[in-house]
Coordinates of N, CA and C in Angstrom, one line a residue:
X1 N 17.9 6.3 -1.3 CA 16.6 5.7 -1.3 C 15.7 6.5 -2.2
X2 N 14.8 5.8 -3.0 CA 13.7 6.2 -3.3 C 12.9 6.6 -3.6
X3 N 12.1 7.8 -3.9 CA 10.6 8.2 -3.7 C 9.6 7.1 -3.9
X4 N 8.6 6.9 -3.6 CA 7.4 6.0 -4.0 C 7.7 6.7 -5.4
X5 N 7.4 7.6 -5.8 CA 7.1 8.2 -7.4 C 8.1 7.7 -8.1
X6 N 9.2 7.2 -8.0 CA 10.3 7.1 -8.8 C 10.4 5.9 -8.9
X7 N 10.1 5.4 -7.5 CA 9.8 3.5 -7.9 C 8.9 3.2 -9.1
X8 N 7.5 3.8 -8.3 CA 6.3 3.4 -9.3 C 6.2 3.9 -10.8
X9 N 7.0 5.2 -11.2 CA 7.6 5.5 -12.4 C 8.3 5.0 -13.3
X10 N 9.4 4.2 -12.4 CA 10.4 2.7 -13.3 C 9.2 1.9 -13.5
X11 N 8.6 1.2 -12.8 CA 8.0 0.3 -12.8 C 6.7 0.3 -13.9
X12 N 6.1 1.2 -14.1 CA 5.4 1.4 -15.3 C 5.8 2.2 -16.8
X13 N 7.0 2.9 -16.2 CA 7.9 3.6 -17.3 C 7.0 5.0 -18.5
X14 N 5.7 5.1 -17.2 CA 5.6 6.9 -18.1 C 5.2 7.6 -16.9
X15 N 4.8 9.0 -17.1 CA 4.5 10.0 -16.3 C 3.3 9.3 -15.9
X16 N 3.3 9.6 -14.1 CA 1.6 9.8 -13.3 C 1.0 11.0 -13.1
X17 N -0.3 11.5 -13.2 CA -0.4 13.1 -13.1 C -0.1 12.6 -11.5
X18 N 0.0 14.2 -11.1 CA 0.0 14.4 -9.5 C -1.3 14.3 -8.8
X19 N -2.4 13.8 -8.8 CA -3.6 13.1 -8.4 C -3.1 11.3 -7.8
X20 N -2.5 10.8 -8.6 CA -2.2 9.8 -8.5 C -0.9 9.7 -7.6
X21 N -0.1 10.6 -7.7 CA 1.0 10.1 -6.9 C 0.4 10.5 -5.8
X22 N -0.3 11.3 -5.4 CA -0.7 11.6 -3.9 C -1.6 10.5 -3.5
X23 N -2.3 9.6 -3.9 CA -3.1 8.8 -3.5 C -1.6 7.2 -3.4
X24 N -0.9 7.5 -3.5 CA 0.2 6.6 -3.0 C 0.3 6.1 -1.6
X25 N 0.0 5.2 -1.1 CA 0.6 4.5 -0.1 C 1.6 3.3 0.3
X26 N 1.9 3.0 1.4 CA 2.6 2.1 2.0 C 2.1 0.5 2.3
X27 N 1.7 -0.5 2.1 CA 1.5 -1.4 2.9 C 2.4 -2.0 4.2
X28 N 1.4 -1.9 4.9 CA 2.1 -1.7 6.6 C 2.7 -3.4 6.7
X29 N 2.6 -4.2 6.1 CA 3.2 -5.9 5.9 C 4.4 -6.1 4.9
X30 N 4.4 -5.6 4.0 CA 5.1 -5.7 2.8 C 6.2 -4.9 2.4
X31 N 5.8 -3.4 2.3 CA 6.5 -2.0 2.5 C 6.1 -1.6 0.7
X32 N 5.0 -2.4 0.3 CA 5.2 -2.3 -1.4 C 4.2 -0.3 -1.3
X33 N 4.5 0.2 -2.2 CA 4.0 1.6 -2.7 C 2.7 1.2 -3.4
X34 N 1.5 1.5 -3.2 CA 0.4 1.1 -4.1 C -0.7 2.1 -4.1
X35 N -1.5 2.2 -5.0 CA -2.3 3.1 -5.4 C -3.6 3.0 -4.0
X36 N -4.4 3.6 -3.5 CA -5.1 3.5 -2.2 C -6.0 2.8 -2.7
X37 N -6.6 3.5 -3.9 CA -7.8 3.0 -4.2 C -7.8 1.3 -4.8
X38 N -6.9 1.2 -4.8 CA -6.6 -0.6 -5.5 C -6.3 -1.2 -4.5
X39 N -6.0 -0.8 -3.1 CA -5.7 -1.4 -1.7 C -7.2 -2.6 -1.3
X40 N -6.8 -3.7 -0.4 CA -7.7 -4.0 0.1 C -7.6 -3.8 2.1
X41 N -8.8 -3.6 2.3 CA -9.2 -3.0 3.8 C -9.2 -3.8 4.6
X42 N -8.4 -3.7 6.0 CA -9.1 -4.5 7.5 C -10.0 -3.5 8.1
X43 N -10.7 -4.1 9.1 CA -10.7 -2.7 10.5 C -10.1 -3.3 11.4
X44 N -9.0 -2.9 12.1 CA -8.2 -3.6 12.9 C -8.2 -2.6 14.2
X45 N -8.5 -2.5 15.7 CA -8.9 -2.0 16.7 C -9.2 -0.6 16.3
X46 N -10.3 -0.8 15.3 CA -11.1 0.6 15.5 C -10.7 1.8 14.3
X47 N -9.5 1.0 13.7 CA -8.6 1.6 12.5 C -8.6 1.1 11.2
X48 N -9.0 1.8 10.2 CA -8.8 1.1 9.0 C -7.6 1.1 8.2
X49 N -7.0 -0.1 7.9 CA -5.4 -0.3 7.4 C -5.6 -0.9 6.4
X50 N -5.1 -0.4 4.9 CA -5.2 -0.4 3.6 C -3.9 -1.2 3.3
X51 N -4.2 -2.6 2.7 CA -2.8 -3.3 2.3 C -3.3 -3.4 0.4
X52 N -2.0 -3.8 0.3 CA -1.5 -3.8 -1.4 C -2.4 -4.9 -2.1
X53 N -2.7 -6.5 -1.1 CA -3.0 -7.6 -1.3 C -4.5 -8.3 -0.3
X54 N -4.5 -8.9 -0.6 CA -5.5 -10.1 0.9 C -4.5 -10.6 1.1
X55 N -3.3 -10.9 0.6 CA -2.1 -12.3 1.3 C -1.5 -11.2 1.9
X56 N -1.1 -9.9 2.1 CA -0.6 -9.4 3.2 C -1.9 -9.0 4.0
X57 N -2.7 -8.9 3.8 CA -3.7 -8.5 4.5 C -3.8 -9.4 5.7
X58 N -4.0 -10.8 5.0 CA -4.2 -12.3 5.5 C -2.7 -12.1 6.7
X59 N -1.8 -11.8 5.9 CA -0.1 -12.1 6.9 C -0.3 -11.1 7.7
X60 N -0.6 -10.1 7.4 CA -0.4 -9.0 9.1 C -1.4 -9.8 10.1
X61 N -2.7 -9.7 9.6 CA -4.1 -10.0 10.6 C -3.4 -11.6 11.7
X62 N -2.6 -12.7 10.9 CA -2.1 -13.8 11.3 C -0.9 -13.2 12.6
X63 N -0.1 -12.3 12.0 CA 1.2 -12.0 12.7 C 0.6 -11.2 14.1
X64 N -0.6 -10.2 14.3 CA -1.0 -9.3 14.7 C -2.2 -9.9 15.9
X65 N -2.3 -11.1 15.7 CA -3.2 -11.8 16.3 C -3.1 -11.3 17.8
X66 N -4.5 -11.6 18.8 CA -4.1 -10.9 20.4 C -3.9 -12.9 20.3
X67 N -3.2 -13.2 21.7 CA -3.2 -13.9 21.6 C -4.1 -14.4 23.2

């Protein structure tokens, strides 16, 4: 398996300083590796969860629903 850094390293194909790879995260819907600050935000019970997109944002918030 992968680092996030080695993914996002193929995928743009040069060096990231290490500033950038530390601001690496997960989307909790998707599993995609994305930069934090390019994330978009819920507040979901009291917690703020940073996704890659609004369509996963949209698909957790739908899946996550109280019912």
């Amino acid at each position: 398996q992968k680092t996030a850094y080695e993914m996002l390293r193929r995928l743009v194909g040069s060096e990231m300083c290490i500033r950038d790879r530390a601001d690496l995260i997960r989307d909790p819907q998707c599993g995609t590796y994305f930069l934090k600050q390019r994330g978009v935000e819920a507040r979901i019970g009291g917690k703020t969860i940073t996704f890659c997109s609004e369509a996963c944002r949209e698909k957790y918030l739908l899946s996550h629903r109280e019912s």
